[in-house]
Amino acid sequence: MRPVNLIPPEERQGSRSPLRTGPLPYIVLGALAALLIGVALLVTTGNQITEEKDEIASLKQQDVAAQQRVQELAPYVQFAETHRARLETVSSLADSRFDWERVMGELSKILPADVWLTNLNASASSATAAASAAGDSGGSSGSGLRGGIAGPALEIGGCTTGQDGVAGFVNALKQIDGVTRVGVESSSLASKSGGEGGGGGSGGDCRTRSFIAQFQIVVAFDAAPVPLPAEGAEEVVAEAPPAEGEAATETSTAPEG
């Protein structure tokens, strides 16, 4: 016969006994797992915050060290800026000056024998020429051609033998190094009413003979740098010997007719 267990089910022991614990153990285990995860996250976050605080402190120390280094190097930076400014100033001064000595030397070499000058004005800018014309009634011609030249230019006045002599002098002036253009402001012969030996010319007139032409010429150096307004402009004014008849004690270089 097959044995029959007469023990009530609630009192039975062993693997076949029914479960009497319920879901509580699973809830406890889930809560413990969640607590463990929370603690792990809290520890990880705390470590990250600590690392970031350490990094911030390190960056602050580096910033303080950099500021100290900047203060230490500030005099060198100021010296470098001063040095650069001085170099720029020197370069500007060098570029704004014009070699009038060389120009005058070349002018003396190319000046034809039949040309004599009554005035010679050299100005580094048109503003300087205008100021010279306003301050000196007998010096700068104040010509319109000079006003149209921004850079250095020569204003030459004098006389020569006829209009061919004026044209030859213009061609000679073009041989000066740096000359870009030569303009003739005026060129005229003596009036026939004056005749030869008609008084030697009054005022600035050097036409002592009927064949002598008086001229005003402007020589431009457009390629030369224009000086800065703050630097001013250099000016050289040279007066040629007076024409024949102006003073008894002076000798004219005008050719005899």
PDB file of C-alpha atoms in Angstrom:
ATOM      1  CA  MET A   1       0.000   0.000   0.000  1.00  0.00           C
ATOM      2  CA  ARG A   2       1.057   3.541  -0.550  1.00  0.00           C
ATOM      3  CA  PRO A   3       1.876   5.460   2.643  1.00  0.00           C
ATOM      4  CA  VAL A   4      -0.298   8.474   3.451  1.00  0.00           C
ATOM      5  CA  ASN A   5       0.937  11.495   5.440  1.00  0.00           C
ATOM      6  CA  LEU A   6      -1.633  12.287   8.007  1.00  0.00           C
ATOM      7  CA  ILE A   7       0.207  15.400   9.378  1.00  0.00           C
ATOM      8  CA  PRO A   8      -1.622  18.602   8.638  1.00  0.00           C
ATOM      9  CA  PRO A   9       0.091  20.649   5.869  1.00  0.00           C
ATOM     10  CA  GLU A  10       0.821  23.633   8.125  1.00  0.00           C
ATOM     11  CA  GLU A  11       2.738  21.417  10.498  1.00  0.00           C
ATOM     12  CA  ARG A  12       4.782  19.602   7.936  1.00  0.00           C
ATOM     13  CA  GLN A  13       8.585  20.116   7.721  1.00  0.00           C
ATOM     14  CA  GLY A  14      11.004  19.711   4.851  1.00  0.00           C
ATOM     15  CA  SER A  15      11.208  20.760   1.209  1.00  0.00           C
ATOM     16  CA  ARG A  16       7.521  20.226   0.633  1.00  0.00           C
ATOM     17  CA  SER A  17       6.486  22.592   3.414  1.00  0.00           C
ATOM     18  CA  PRO A  18       4.685  25.706   2.052  1.00  0.00           C
ATOM     19  CA  LEU A  19       6.342  29.138   2.112  1.00  0.00           C
ATOM     20  CA  ARG A  20       5.324  31.228   5.046  1.00  0.00           C
ATOM     21  CA  THR A  21       7.758  34.238   4.690  1.00  0.00           C
ATOM     22  CA  GLY A  22       5.869  36.249   2.005  1.00  0.00           C
ATOM     23  CA  PRO A  23       7.340  39.271  -0.060  1.00  0.00           C
ATOM     24  CA  LEU A  24       8.928  41.022   2.932  1.00  0.00           C
ATOM     25  CA  PRO A  25      12.413  39.566   2.444  1.00  0.00           C
ATOM     26  CA  TYR A  26      12.483  40.758  -1.154  1.00  0.00           C
ATOM     27  CA  ILE A  27      11.448  44.237  -0.113  1.00  0.00           C
ATOM     28  CA  VAL A  28      14.209  44.323   2.481  1.00  0.00           C
ATOM     29  CA  LEU A  29      16.761  43.126  -0.019  1.00  0.00           C
ATOM     30  CA  GLY A  30      15.645  45.757  -2.565  1.00  0.00           C
ATOM     31  CA  ALA A  31      15.900  48.508   0.039  1.00  0.00           C
ATOM     32  CA  LEU A  32      19.385  47.376   1.017  1.00  0.00           C
ATOM     33  CA  ALA A  33      20.459  47.330  -2.624  1.00  0.00           C
ATOM     34  CA  ALA A  34      19.067  50.845  -3.204  1.00  0.00           C
ATOM     35  CA  LEU A  35      20.807  52.084  -0.056  1.00  0.00           C
ATOM     36  CA  LEU A  36      24.070  50.572  -1.231  1.00  0.00           C
ATOM     37  CA  ILE A  37      23.762  52.227  -4.641  1.00  0.00           C
ATOM     38  CA  GLY A  38      22.924  55.582  -3.002  1.00  0.00           C
ATOM     39  CA  VAL A  39      25.932  55.332  -0.726  1.00  0.00           C
ATOM     40  CA  ALA A  40      28.163  54.502  -3.711  1.00  0.00           C
ATOM     41  CA  LEU A  41      26.812  57.464  -5.671  1.00  0.00           C
ATOM     42  CA  LEU A  42      27.256  59.740  -2.670  1.00  0.00           C
ATOM     43  CA  VAL A  43      30.848  58.640  -2.213  1.00  0.00           C
ATOM     44  CA  THR A  44      31.592  59.050  -5.931  1.00  0.00           C
ATOM     45  CA  THR A  45      30.030  62.532  -6.039  1.00  0.00           C
ATOM     46  CA  GLY A  46      31.932  63.559  -2.928  1.00  0.00           C
ATOM     47  CA  ASN A  47      35.184  62.393  -4.482  1.00  0.00           C
ATOM     48  CA  GLN A  48      34.458  64.366  -7.651  1.00  0.00           C
ATOM     49  CA  ILE A  49      33.644  67.502  -5.655  1.00  0.00           C
ATOM     50  CA  THR A  50      36.849  67.111  -3.691  1.00  0.00           C
ATOM     51  CA  GLU A  51      38.884  66.691  -6.868  1.00  0.00           C
ATOM     52  CA  GLU A  52      37.292  69.769  -8.436  1.00  0.00           C
ATOM     53  CA  LYS A  53      37.953  71.801  -5.294  1.00  0.00           C
ATOM     54  CA  ASP A  54      41.572  70.695  -5.384  1.00  0.00           C
ATOM     55  CA  GLU A  55      41.782  71.647  -9.054  1.00  0.00           C
ATOM     56  CA  ILE A  56      40.254  75.077  -8.325  1.00  0.00           C
ATOM     57  CA  ALA A  57      42.745  75.635  -5.534  1.00  0.00           C
ATOM     58  CA  SER A  58      45.593  74.602  -7.839  1.00  0.00           C
ATOM     59  CA  LEU A  59      44.365  76.980 -10.573  1.00  0.00           C
ATOM     60  CA  LYS A  60      44.146  79.809  -8.077  1.00  0.00           C
ATOM     61  CA  GLN A  61      47.720  79.169  -7.027  1.00  0.00           C
ATOM     62  CA  GLN A  62      48.803  79.142 -10.657  1.00  0.00           C
ATOM     63  CA  ASP A  63      46.926  82.401 -11.265  1.00  0.00           C
ATOM     64  CA  VAL A  64      48.640  84.035  -8.295  1.00  0.00           C
ATOM     65  CA  ALA A  65      52.017  82.828  -9.561  1.00  0.00           C
ATOM     66  CA  ALA A  66      51.212  84.105 -13.070  1.00  0.00           C
ATOM     67  CA  GLN A  67      50.202  87.516 -11.710  1.00  0.00           C
ATOM     68  CA  GLN A  68      53.445  87.725  -9.776  1.00  0.00           C
ATOM     69  CA  ARG A  69      55.350  86.771 -12.928  1.00  0.00           C
ATOM     70  CA  VAL A  70      53.518  89.460 -14.893  1.00  0.00           C
ATOM     71  CA  GLN A  71      54.434  92.073 -12.310  1.00  0.00           C
ATOM     72  CA  GLU A  72      58.038  90.956 -12.449  1.00  0.00           C
ATOM     73  CA  LEU A  73      58.120  91.193 -16.248  1.00  0.00           C
ATOM     74  CA  ALA A  74      56.155  94.483 -16.473  1.00  0.00           C
ATOM     75  CA  PRO A  75      59.321  96.658 -16.590  1.00  0.00           C
ATOM     76  CA  TYR A  76      60.667  94.595 -19.492  1.00  0.00           C
ATOM     77  CA  VAL A  77      57.382  94.947 -21.392  1.00  0.00           C
ATOM     78  CA  GLN A  78      57.405  98.701 -20.821  1.00  0.00           C
ATOM     79  CA  PHE A  79      61.007  98.883 -21.990  1.00  0.00           C
ATOM     80  CA  ALA A  80      60.151  96.935 -25.150  1.00  0.00           C
ATOM     81  CA  GLU A  81      57.231  99.263 -25.899  1.00  0.00           C
ATOM     82  CA  THR A  82      59.412 102.310 -25.331  1.00  0.00           C
ATOM     83  CA  HIS A  83      62.100 100.850 -27.585  1.00  0.00           C
ATOM     84  CA  ARG A  84      59.575 100.155 -30.336  1.00  0.00           C
ATOM     85  CA  ALA A  85      58.099 103.658 -30.051  1.00  0.00           C
ATOM     86  CA  ARG A  86      61.557 105.207 -30.303  1.00  0.00           C
ATOM     87  CA  LEU A  87      62.369 103.135 -33.367  1.00  0.00           C
ATOM     88  CA  GLU A  88      59.143 104.271 -35.009  1.00  0.00           C
ATOM     89  CA  THR A  89      59.929 107.888 -34.152  1.00  0.00           C
ATOM     90  CA  VAL A  90      63.452 107.644 -35.551  1.00  0.00           C
ATOM     91  CA  SER A  91      62.177 105.946 -38.711  1.00  0.00           C
ATOM     92  CA  SER A  92      59.525 108.629 -39.134  1.00  0.00           C
ATOM     93  CA  LEU A  93      62.090 111.400 -38.697  1.00  0.00           C
ATOM     94  CA  ALA A  94      64.457 109.743 -41.149  1.00  0.00           C
ATOM     95  CA  ASP A  95      61.702 109.319 -43.733  1.00  0.00           C
ATOM     96  CA  SER A  96      60.442 112.894 -43.320  1.00  0.00           C
ATOM     97  CA  ARG A  97      63.821 114.532 -44.014  1.00  0.00           C
ATOM     98  CA  PHE A  98      65.040 115.427 -47.477  1.00  0.00           C
ATOM     99  CA  ASP A  99      68.643 115.595 -48.661  1.00  0.00           C
ATOM    100  CA  TRP A 100      68.768 119.218 -49.765  1.00  0.00           C
ATOM    101  CA  GLU A 101      72.571 119.213 -49.661  1.00  0.00           C
ATOM    102  CA  ARG A 102      72.714 116.599 -52.404  1.00  0.00           C
ATOM    103  CA  VAL A 103      70.106 118.432 -54.500  1.00  0.00           C
ATOM    104  CA  MET A 104      71.971 121.734 -54.225  1.00  0.00           C
ATOM    105  CA  GLY A 105      75.214 120.032 -55.149  1.00  0.00           C
ATOM    106  CA  GLU A 106      73.672 118.510 -58.273  1.00  0.00           C
ATOM    107  CA  LEU A 107      71.996 121.816 -59.144  1.00  0.00           C
ATOM    108  CA  SER A 108      75.375 123.571 -59.064  1.00  0.00           C
ATOM    109  CA  LYS A 109      76.760 120.961 -61.449  1.00  0.00           C
ATOM    110  CA  ILE A 110      73.986 121.086 -64.061  1.00  0.00           C
ATOM    111  CA  LEU A 111      73.428 124.881 -63.948  1.00  0.00           C
ATOM    112  CA  PRO A 112      74.133 126.189 -67.485  1.00  0.00           C
ATOM    113  CA  ALA A 113      76.670 128.970 -67.942  1.00  0.00           C
ATOM    114  CA  ASP A 114      74.076 131.317 -69.462  1.00  0.00           C
ATOM    115  CA  VAL A 115      71.630 131.000 -66.540  1.00  0.00           C
ATOM    116  CA  TRP A 116      71.788 133.133 -63.407  1.00  0.00           C
ATOM    117  CA  LEU A 117      69.373 132.935 -60.510  1.00  0.00           C
ATOM    118  CA  THR A 118      67.666 135.696 -58.558  1.00  0.00           C
ATOM    119  CA  ASN A 119      65.910 133.514 -55.992  1.00  0.00           C
ATOM    120  CA  LEU A 120      65.900 129.868 -54.966  1.00  0.00           C
ATOM    121  CA  ASN A 121      63.368 128.534 -52.462  1.00  0.00           C
ATOM    122  CA  ALA A 122      63.478 124.911 -51.277  1.00  0.00           C
ATOM    123  CA  SER A 123      60.577 123.664 -49.133  1.00  0.00           C
ATOM    124  CA  ALA A 124      59.726 120.184 -47.874  1.00  0.00           C
ATOM    125  CA  SER A 125      55.947 120.608 -48.241  1.00  0.00           C
ATOM    126  CA  SER A 126      53.391 122.909 -49.812  1.00  0.00           C
ATOM    127  CA  ALA A 127      52.322 124.076 -46.330  1.00  0.00           C
ATOM    128  CA  THR A 128      55.848 125.272 -45.608  1.00  0.00           C
ATOM    129  CA  ALA A 129      56.014 127.063 -48.950  1.00  0.00           C
ATOM    130  CA  ALA A 130      52.711 128.833 -48.239  1.00  0.00           C
ATOM    131  CA  ALA A 131      53.904 129.906 -44.786  1.00  0.00           C
ATOM    132  CA  SER A 132      57.140 131.187 -46.282  1.00  0.00           C
ATOM    133  CA  ALA A 133      55.251 133.140 -48.945  1.00  0.00           C
ATOM    134  CA  ALA A 134      53.035 134.730 -46.277  1.00  0.00           C
ATOM    135  CA  GLY A 135      55.957 135.655 -44.023  1.00  0.00           C
ATOM    136  CA  ASP A 136      58.463 136.757 -46.661  1.00  0.00           C
ATOM    137  CA  SER A 137      57.186 138.992 -49.426  1.00  0.00           C
ATOM    138  CA  GLY A 138      60.454 138.836 -51.327  1.00  0.00           C
ATOM    139  CA  GLY A 139      61.296 135.185 -50.890  1.00  0.00           C
ATOM    140  CA  SER A 140      59.004 132.403 -51.962  1.00  0.00           C
ATOM    141  CA  SER A 141      57.088 132.975 -55.128  1.00  0.00           C
ATOM    142  CA  GLY A 142      53.954 131.313 -53.728  1.00  0.00           C
ATOM    143  CA  SER A 143      53.214 129.945 -57.197  1.00  0.00           C
ATOM    144  CA  GLY A 144      50.196 127.856 -58.045  1.00  0.00           C
ATOM    145  CA  LEU A 145      52.400 125.030 -59.284  1.00  0.00           C
ATOM    146  CA  ARG A 146      54.057 124.738 -55.870  1.00  0.00           C
ATOM    147  CA  GLY A 147      50.676 124.548 -54.156  1.00  0.00           C
ATOM    148  CA  GLY A 148      49.833 121.427 -56.151  1.00  0.00           C
ATOM    149  CA  ILE A 149      52.937 119.539 -54.976  1.00  0.00           C
ATOM    150  CA  ALA A 150      52.563 117.900 -51.566  1.00  0.00           C
ATOM    151  CA  GLY A 151      56.197 116.867 -51.105  1.00  0.00           C
ATOM    152  CA  PRO A 152      59.559 118.608 -51.493  1.00  0.00           C
ATOM    153  CA  ALA A 153      60.036 121.065 -54.335  1.00  0.00           C
ATOM    154  CA  LEU A 154      62.328 123.804 -55.570  1.00  0.00           C
ATOM    155  CA  GLU A 155      61.088 127.222 -56.693  1.00  0.00           C
ATOM    156  CA  ILE A 156      63.693 128.776 -58.953  1.00  0.00           C
ATOM    157  CA  GLY A 157      63.640 132.274 -60.380  1.00  0.00           C
ATOM    158  CA  GLY A 158      66.183 133.855 -62.667  1.00  0.00           C
ATOM    159  CA  CYS A 159      67.109 134.857 -66.178  1.00  0.00           C
ATOM    160  CA  THR A 160      68.791 133.337 -69.213  1.00  0.00           C
ATOM    161  CA  THR A 161      69.466 134.096 -72.842  1.00  0.00           C
ATOM    162  CA  GLY A 162      66.116 133.726 -74.550  1.00  0.00           C
ATOM    163  CA  GLN A 163      63.392 131.112 -74.419  1.00  0.00           C
ATOM    164  CA  ASP A 164      65.760 128.474 -75.795  1.00  0.00           C
ATOM    165  CA  GLY A 165      67.887 128.986 -72.715  1.00  0.00           C
ATOM    166  CA  VAL A 166      64.821 128.415 -70.497  1.00  0.00           C
ATOM    167  CA  ALA A 167      64.051 125.172 -72.331  1.00  0.00           C
ATOM    168  CA  GLY A 168      67.649 124.027 -71.967  1.00  0.00           C
ATOM    169  CA  PHE A 169      67.596 124.800 -68.243  1.00  0.00           C
ATOM    170  CA  VAL A 170      64.390 122.780 -67.839  1.00  0.00           C
ATOM    171  CA  ASN A 171      66.021 119.768 -69.498  1.00  0.00           C
ATOM    172  CA  ALA A 172      69.089 120.187 -67.294  1.00  0.00           C
ATOM    173  CA  LEU A 173      66.941 120.232 -64.138  1.00  0.00           C
ATOM    174  CA  LYS A 174      65.436 116.867 -65.092  1.00  0.00           C
ATOM    175  CA  GLN A 175      68.896 115.326 -64.710  1.00  0.00           C
ATOM    176  CA  ILE A 176      68.885 115.884 -60.929  1.00  0.00           C
ATOM    177  CA  ASP A 177      68.375 112.595 -59.114  1.00  0.00           C
ATOM    178  CA  GLY A 178      64.832 112.310 -57.712  1.00  0.00           C
ATOM    179  CA  VAL A 179      63.198 114.951 -59.932  1.00  0.00           C
ATOM    180  CA  THR A 180      59.827 113.711 -61.174  1.00  0.00           C
ATOM    181  CA  ARG A 181      58.602 116.783 -63.053  1.00  0.00           C
ATOM    182  CA  VAL A 182      59.627 120.340 -63.910  1.00  0.00           C
ATOM    183  CA  GLY A 183      57.008 123.028 -64.459  1.00  0.00           C
ATOM    184  CA  VAL A 184      57.513 126.508 -65.921  1.00  0.00           C
ATOM    185  CA  GLU A 185      55.389 129.001 -64.003  1.00  0.00           C
ATOM    186  CA  SER A 186      56.332 131.900 -66.262  1.00  0.00           C
ATOM    187  CA  SER A 187      58.899 132.837 -68.891  1.00  0.00           C
ATOM    188  CA  SER A 188      58.983 136.186 -70.664  1.00  0.00           C
ATOM    189  CA  LEU A 189      61.387 138.419 -72.551  1.00  0.00           C
ATOM    190  CA  ALA A 190      62.041 142.063 -71.790  1.00  0.00           C
ATOM    191  CA  SER A 191      59.642 144.517 -73.404  1.00  0.00           C
ATOM    192  CA  LYS A 192      60.903 146.250 -76.554  1.00  0.00           C
ATOM    193  CA  SER A 193      60.101 149.654 -75.099  1.00  0.00           C
ATOM    194  CA  GLY A 194      62.809 149.176 -72.488  1.00  0.00           C
ATOM    195  CA  GLY A 195      65.488 148.541 -75.081  1.00  0.00           C
ATOM    196  CA  GLU A 196      68.995 147.416 -74.348  1.00  0.00           C
ATOM    197  CA  GLY A 197      70.522 148.842 -71.243  1.00  0.00           C
ATOM    198  CA  GLY A 198      67.200 150.241 -70.182  1.00  0.00           C
ATOM    199  CA  GLY A 199      68.013 150.736 -66.547  1.00  0.00           C
ATOM    200  CA  GLY A 200      69.140 147.279 -65.464  1.00  0.00           C
ATOM    201  CA  GLY A 201      65.709 146.184 -64.353  1.00  0.00           C
ATOM    202  CA  SER A 202      63.851 147.460 -61.323  1.00  0.00           C
ATOM    203  CA  GLY A 203      62.652 145.438 -58.392  1.00  0.00           C
ATOM    204  CA  GLY A 204      63.208 141.728 -59.094  1.00  0.00           C
ATOM    205  CA  ASP A 205      63.492 142.095 -62.860  1.00  0.00           C
ATOM    206  CA  CYS A 206      66.827 140.780 -64.129  1.00  0.00           C
ATOM    207  CA  ARG A 207      66.113 141.377 -67.830  1.00  0.00           C
ATOM    208  CA  THR A 208      68.842 143.903 -68.609  1.00  0.00           C
ATOM    209  CA  ARG A 209      68.745 143.225 -72.362  1.00  0.00           C
ATOM    210  CA  SER A 210      65.932 142.656 -74.816  1.00  0.00           C
ATOM    211  CA  PHE A 211      67.031 139.076 -75.534  1.00  0.00           C
ATOM    212  CA  ILE A 212      67.061 138.025 -71.858  1.00  0.00           C
ATOM    213  CA  ALA A 213      64.142 135.927 -70.623  1.00  0.00           C
ATOM    214  CA  GLN A 214      63.044 135.928 -67.001  1.00  0.00           C
ATOM    215  CA  PHE A 215      61.576 132.671 -65.680  1.00  0.00           C
ATOM    216  CA  GLN A 216      59.939 131.092 -62.656  1.00  0.00           C
ATOM    217  CA  ILE A 217      60.345 127.279 -62.510  1.00  0.00           C
ATOM    218  CA  VAL A 218      59.073 124.702 -60.019  1.00  0.00           C
ATOM    219  CA  VAL A 219      60.956 121.402 -59.641  1.00  0.00           C
ATOM    220  CA  ALA A 220      59.015 118.576 -57.934  1.00  0.00           C
ATOM    221  CA  PHE A 221      60.288 115.552 -56.014  1.00  0.00           C
ATOM    222  CA  ASP A 222      57.016 113.586 -55.831  1.00  0.00           C
ATOM    223  CA  ALA A 223      58.678 110.283 -54.878  1.00  0.00           C
ATOM    224  CA  ALA A 224      60.140 111.740 -51.664  1.00  0.00           C
ATOM    225  CA  PRO A 225      58.161 111.165 -48.423  1.00  0.00           C
ATOM    226  CA  VAL A 226      56.041 114.041 -47.179  1.00  0.00           C
ATOM    227  CA  PRO A 227      57.160 115.179 -43.695  1.00  0.00           C
ATOM    228  CA  LEU A 228      54.759 114.860 -40.764  1.00  0.00           C
ATOM    229  CA  PRO A 229      52.958 118.077 -39.765  1.00  0.00           C
ATOM    230  CA  ALA A 230      54.257 117.712 -36.185  1.00  0.00           C
ATOM    231  CA  GLU A 231      57.811 117.606 -37.421  1.00  0.00           C
ATOM    232  CA  GLY A 232      57.421 120.739 -39.472  1.00  0.00           C
ATOM    233  CA  ALA A 233      59.173 121.190 -42.746  1.00  0.00           C
ATOM    234  CA  GLU A 234      62.703 122.064 -43.608  1.00  0.00           C
ATOM    235  CA  GLU A 235      63.264 125.111 -45.726  1.00  0.00           C
ATOM    236  CA  VAL A 236      66.316 126.487 -47.454  1.00  0.00           C
ATOM    237  CA  VAL A 237      66.197 129.924 -49.015  1.00  0.00           C
ATOM    238  CA  ALA A 238      69.093 131.124 -51.121  1.00  0.00           C
ATOM    239  CA  GLU A 239      69.233 134.523 -52.766  1.00  0.00           C
ATOM    240  CA  ALA A 240      71.333 134.834 -55.888  1.00  0.00           C
ATOM    241  CA  PRO A 241      73.455 137.954 -56.495  1.00  0.00           C
ATOM    242  CA  PRO A 242      71.396 140.961 -57.707  1.00  0.00           C
ATOM    243  CA  ALA A 243      71.196 141.668 -61.389  1.00  0.00           C
ATOM    244  CA  GLU A 244      73.319 144.308 -63.060  1.00  0.00           C
ATOM    245  CA  GLY A 245      72.468 147.851 -62.092  1.00  0.00           C
ATOM    246  CA  GLU A 246      70.927 147.134 -58.673  1.00  0.00           C
ATOM    247  CA  ALA A 247      73.986 148.238 -56.694  1.00  0.00           C
ATOM    248  CA  ALA A 248      77.164 149.962 -57.804  1.00  0.00           C
ATOM    249  CA  THR A 249      79.377 147.860 -55.533  1.00  0.00           C
ATOM    250  CA  GLU A 250      78.025 144.500 -56.736  1.00  0.00           C
ATOM    251  CA  THR A 251      78.850 142.691 -59.974  1.00  0.00           C
ATOM    252  CA  SER A 252      76.170 140.987 -62.067  1.00  0.00           C
ATOM    253  CA  THR A 253      76.709 137.627 -63.730  1.00  0.00           C
ATOM    254  CA  ALA A 254      74.380 138.475 -66.605  1.00  0.00           C
ATOM    255  CA  PRO A 255      75.949 138.057 -70.033  1.00  0.00           C
ATOM    256  CA  GLU A 256      76.740 141.262 -71.874  1.00  0.00           C
ATOM    257  CA  GLY A 257      74.698 141.952 -74.962  1.00  0.00           C
TER     258      GLY A 257
END
